Tab-separated table of C-alpha atoms in Angstrom:
chain	number	residue	atom	x	y	z
P	1	GLU	CA	27.554	-1.063	18.504
P	2	GLU	CA	29.463	-4.323	18.073
P	3	LYS	CA	32.816	-2.555	18.092
P	4	LEU	CA	31.885	-0.680	21.241
P	5	ASP	CA	30.726	-3.884	22.920
P	6	GLN	CA	34.054	-5.538	22.095
P	7	LEU	CA	36.023	-2.925	24.026
P	8	PRO	CA	36.859	-4.363	27.445
P	9	GLY	CA	35.518	-3.227	30.745
P	10	TRP	CA	34.018	0.226	30.327
P	11	ASP	CA	30.422	1.306	30.194
P	12	ARG	CA	29.093	2.511	26.833
P	13	GLY	CA	29.705	6.197	27.545
P	14	ALA	CA	33.313	5.541	28.505
P	15	LYS	CA	33.804	3.435	25.376
P	16	VAL	CA	32.538	6.245	23.153
P	17	GLU	CA	34.784	8.728	24.939
P	18	ARG	CA	37.758	6.394	24.340
P	19	VAL	CA	36.913	6.152	20.625
P	20	LYS	CA	36.530	9.962	20.446
P	21	TYR	CA	39.904	10.390	22.147
P	22	LEU	CA	41.623	7.962	19.755
P	23	ALA	CA	39.930	9.604	16.749
P	24	ALA	CA	41.189	13.021	17.885
P	25	GLN	CA	44.697	11.532	18.107
P	26	GLY	CA	44.471	10.549	14.426
P	27	ASP	CA	43.711	6.832	14.876
P	28	ILE	CA	42.166	6.016	11.488
P	29	SER	CA	40.250	3.012	12.816
P	30	ALA	CA	38.724	5.089	15.604
P	31	GLN	CA	37.876	7.859	13.129
P	32	PHE	CA	36.083	5.330	10.934
P	33	SER	CA	34.215	3.837	13.905
P	34	LEU	CA	33.124	7.221	15.201
P	35	GLY	CA	32.134	8.500	11.754
P	36	SER	CA	30.075	5.346	11.191
P	37	LEU	CA	28.397	5.735	14.576
P	38	TYR	CA	27.525	9.332	13.702
P	39	ILE	CA	25.938	8.354	10.388
P	40	ILE	CA	23.945	5.537	11.986
P	41	SER	CA	22.798	7.836	14.772
P	42	LEU	CA	21.771	10.592	12.359
P	43	MET	CA	19.911	8.224	10.029
P	44	CYS	CA	18.095	6.456	12.860
P	45	ASP	CA	17.300	9.627	14.802
P	46	PRO	CA	17.897	12.820	12.780
P	47	ASN	CA	16.871	14.971	15.749
P	48	HIS	CA	19.495	13.340	17.960
P	49	ASP	CA	20.885	15.907	20.351
P	50	LYS	CA	21.866	14.078	23.507
P	51	GLY	CA	23.374	10.890	24.747
P	52	VAL	CA	26.882	9.531	24.668
P	53	LEU	CA	27.564	10.643	21.076
P	54	GLY	CA	26.875	14.299	21.779
P	55	THR	CA	25.465	16.171	18.791
P	56	PRO	CA	26.945	14.596	15.678
P	57	THR	CA	26.519	16.122	12.238
P	58	TYR	CA	26.953	14.752	8.742
P	59	GLU	CA	29.854	17.180	8.327
P	60	MET	CA	31.588	15.599	11.316
P	61	ALA	CA	30.940	12.122	9.927
P	62	TYR	CA	32.364	13.118	6.533
P	63	GLU	CA	35.565	14.501	8.054
P	64	LEU	CA	36.014	11.390	10.199
P	65	LEU	CA	35.338	8.929	7.365
P	66	LEU	CA	37.417	10.593	4.651
P	67	PRO	CA	40.840	9.356	5.891
P	68	SER	CA	39.563	5.763	5.935
P	69	ALA	CA	38.097	6.167	2.459
P	70	ILE	CA	41.415	7.481	1.172
P	71	ASP	CA	43.134	4.566	2.922
P	72	GLY	CA	40.952	2.108	0.953
P	73	ASN	CA	38.190	1.181	3.408
P	74	HIS	CA	35.270	0.222	1.136
P	75	PHE	CA	32.675	0.902	3.844
P	76	ALA	CA	34.019	4.439	4.289
P	77	GLN	CA	34.217	4.906	0.513
P	78	PHE	CA	30.552	3.903	0.241
P	79	ASP	CA	29.524	6.290	3.022
P	80	ILE	CA	31.543	9.179	1.549
P	81	GLY	CA	29.972	8.460	-1.844
P	82	GLY	CA	26.533	8.423	-0.245
P	83	LEU	CA	27.095	11.743	1.511
P	84	LEU	CA	28.283	13.338	-1.725
P	85	PHE	CA	25.349	11.777	-3.602
P	86	THR	CA	22.752	13.128	-1.173
P	87	GLY	CA	24.484	16.379	-0.264
P	88	LEU	CA	24.317	15.574	3.445
P	89	GLY	CA	27.107	17.392	5.251
P	90	VAL	CA	28.845	18.347	2.015
P	91	GLU	CA	27.920	20.016	-1.237
P	92	ARG	CA	26.195	17.505	-3.536
P	93	ASN	CA	28.635	16.354	-6.177
P	94	TYR	CA	27.605	13.423	-8.353
P	95	SER	CA	30.991	13.093	-10.063
P	96	LYS	CA	32.809	12.771	-6.740
P	97	ALA	CA	30.060	10.468	-5.456
P	98	MET	CA	30.607	8.204	-8.455
P	99	TYR	CA	34.351	8.214	-7.831
P	100	TRP	CA	33.931	6.954	-4.249
P	101	LEU	CA	31.104	4.551	-5.030
P	102	ARG	CA	33.180	2.993	-7.837
P	103	LYS	CA	36.140	2.585	-5.470
P	104	SER	CA	33.851	0.770	-3.035
P	105	ALA	CA	32.263	-1.327	-5.786
P	106	ASP	CA	35.666	-2.230	-7.229
P	107	GLN	CA	36.360	-3.929	-3.910
P	108	GLY	CA	33.142	-5.930	-4.235
P	109	TYR	CA	30.906	-3.909	-1.925
P	110	VAL	CA	27.519	-4.884	-3.363
P	111	ARG	CA	25.532	-2.063	-1.736
P	112	ALA	CA	27.324	0.379	-4.070
P	113	TYR	CA	26.170	-1.366	-7.270
P	114	PRO	CA	22.551	-0.118	-7.409
P	115	PHE	CA	23.636	3.447	-6.609
P	116	ILE	CA	26.033	3.319	-9.536
P	117	GLY	CA	23.259	1.909	-11.721
P	118	ASP	CA	20.927	4.714	-10.638
P	119	MET	CA	23.558	7.277	-11.552
P	120	TYR	CA	23.875	5.799	-15.048
P	121	VAL	CA	20.095	5.611	-15.529
P	122	ASN	CA	19.681	9.263	-14.595
P	123	GLY	CA	22.929	10.675	-15.978
P	124	TRP	CA	24.019	11.915	-12.550
P	125	GLY	CA	27.750	12.644	-12.711
P	126	VAL	CA	28.146	10.410	-15.772
P	127	ALA	CA	26.688	10.190	-19.258
P	128	GLU	CA	23.264	8.548	-19.214
P	129	ASP	CA	23.787	4.894	-20.140
P	130	THR	CA	21.002	2.370	-19.472
P	131	VAL	CA	23.124	-0.535	-20.713
P	132	GLU	CA	25.796	0.276	-18.120
P	133	ALA	CA	23.071	0.707	-15.492
P	134	ALA	CA	21.686	-2.753	-16.307
P	135	HIS	CA	25.180	-4.173	-15.908
P	136	TRP	CA	25.432	-2.784	-12.352
P	137	TYR	CA	21.899	-3.873	-11.440
P	138	LEU	CA	22.637	-7.374	-12.719
P	139	GLN	CA	25.751	-7.603	-10.561
P	140	ALA	CA	23.748	-6.529	-7.519
P	141	ALA	CA	20.873	-8.878	-8.361
P	142	ASP	CA	23.204	-11.840	-8.906
P	143	ALA	CA	24.710	-11.153	-5.485
P	144	GLY	CA	21.230	-11.371	-3.902
P	145	HIS	CA	20.875	-7.637	-3.245
P	146	THR	CA	17.163	-6.818	-3.138
P	147	PRO	CA	17.353	-3.240	-4.535
P	148	GLY	CA	19.390	-4.535	-7.473
P	149	GLN	CA	16.853	-7.295	-8.095
P	150	LEU	CA	14.017	-4.761	-8.052
P	151	ARG	CA	15.720	-2.374	-10.467
P	152	LEU	CA	16.764	-5.184	-12.816
P	153	GLY	CA	13.207	-6.526	-12.759
P	154	TYR	CA	11.883	-3.116	-13.783
P	155	MET	CA	14.459	-2.807	-16.557
P	156	ARG	CA	13.580	-6.289	-17.853
P	157	MET	CA	9.862	-5.470	-17.654
P	158	HIS	CA	10.257	-2.270	-19.672
P	159	GLY	CA	13.149	-3.326	-21.926
P	160	LYS	CA	15.180	-0.351	-20.806
P	161	GLY	CA	18.918	-0.904	-21.313
P	162	ILE	CA	18.410	-4.626	-21.580
P	163	ASP	CA	16.196	-6.929	-23.632
P	164	ARG	CA	12.563	-6.941	-22.548
P	165	ASP	CA	11.860	-10.318	-20.995
P	166	LEU	CA	8.757	-10.654	-18.840
P	167	VAL	CA	9.766	-14.093	-17.566
P	168	LEU	CA	13.085	-12.768	-16.268
P	169	ALA	CA	11.381	-9.611	-15.022
P	170	HIS	CA	8.987	-11.783	-13.033
P	171	ARG	CA	11.881	-13.844	-11.650
P	172	TRP	CA	13.817	-10.798	-10.422
P	173	LEU	CA	10.735	-9.104	-9.021
P	174	ARG	CA	9.711	-12.269	-7.146
P	175	LEU	CA	13.204	-12.506	-5.639
P	176	ALA	CA	13.061	-8.844	-4.632
P	177	ALA	CA	9.600	-9.382	-3.127
P	178	ALA	CA	10.930	-12.355	-1.167
P	179	GLY	CA	13.695	-10.039	0.039
P	180	GLY	CA	11.082	-7.688	1.488
P	181	SER	CA	10.483	-5.175	-1.307
P	182	ASP	CA	6.899	-3.915	-1.286
P	183	LYS	CA	7.472	-2.255	-4.679
P	184	ALA	CA	8.433	-5.628	-6.143
P	185	ARG	CA	5.283	-7.214	-4.676
P	186	GLN	CA	3.181	-4.479	-6.268
P	187	ALA	CA	4.920	-4.878	-9.632
């Protein structure tokens, strides 16, 4: 939305058409913008079938985002990893999801950290490793990311992959609750 609003002079529909045109011409920035718009549209309104975006699909978003992910865009890498993780628009592949999520995380994109931790906890695409999971949750929690705080609080509460420490568990869960997590409030 912000990128569209920054384009000069045209109404929203014309702006989207311009981005679509540039994306079709191979403009990697336009492909990323359009792919991101498609994902946002699909997640906010999965039954979306009209409006200026047309009828986007997760497959279309994947194809548009992949060049940016390959080019090193950590947002696109995260989205590609998420699509592979969930199997939306592509065949679910945890190993490939981990590859892209790690690339995003290696650039400091905090939203990737809890996903990586979840993959280690569950052994999805990697060997199950609760110590490694705790490492990723701690990084997310230290960065103020609520899902990371919640998961680290649970791990501290149960002593899974990290020393059991109810004081630290309480601290992380309170921070997650302050960040809006209902699960943390309940815990």
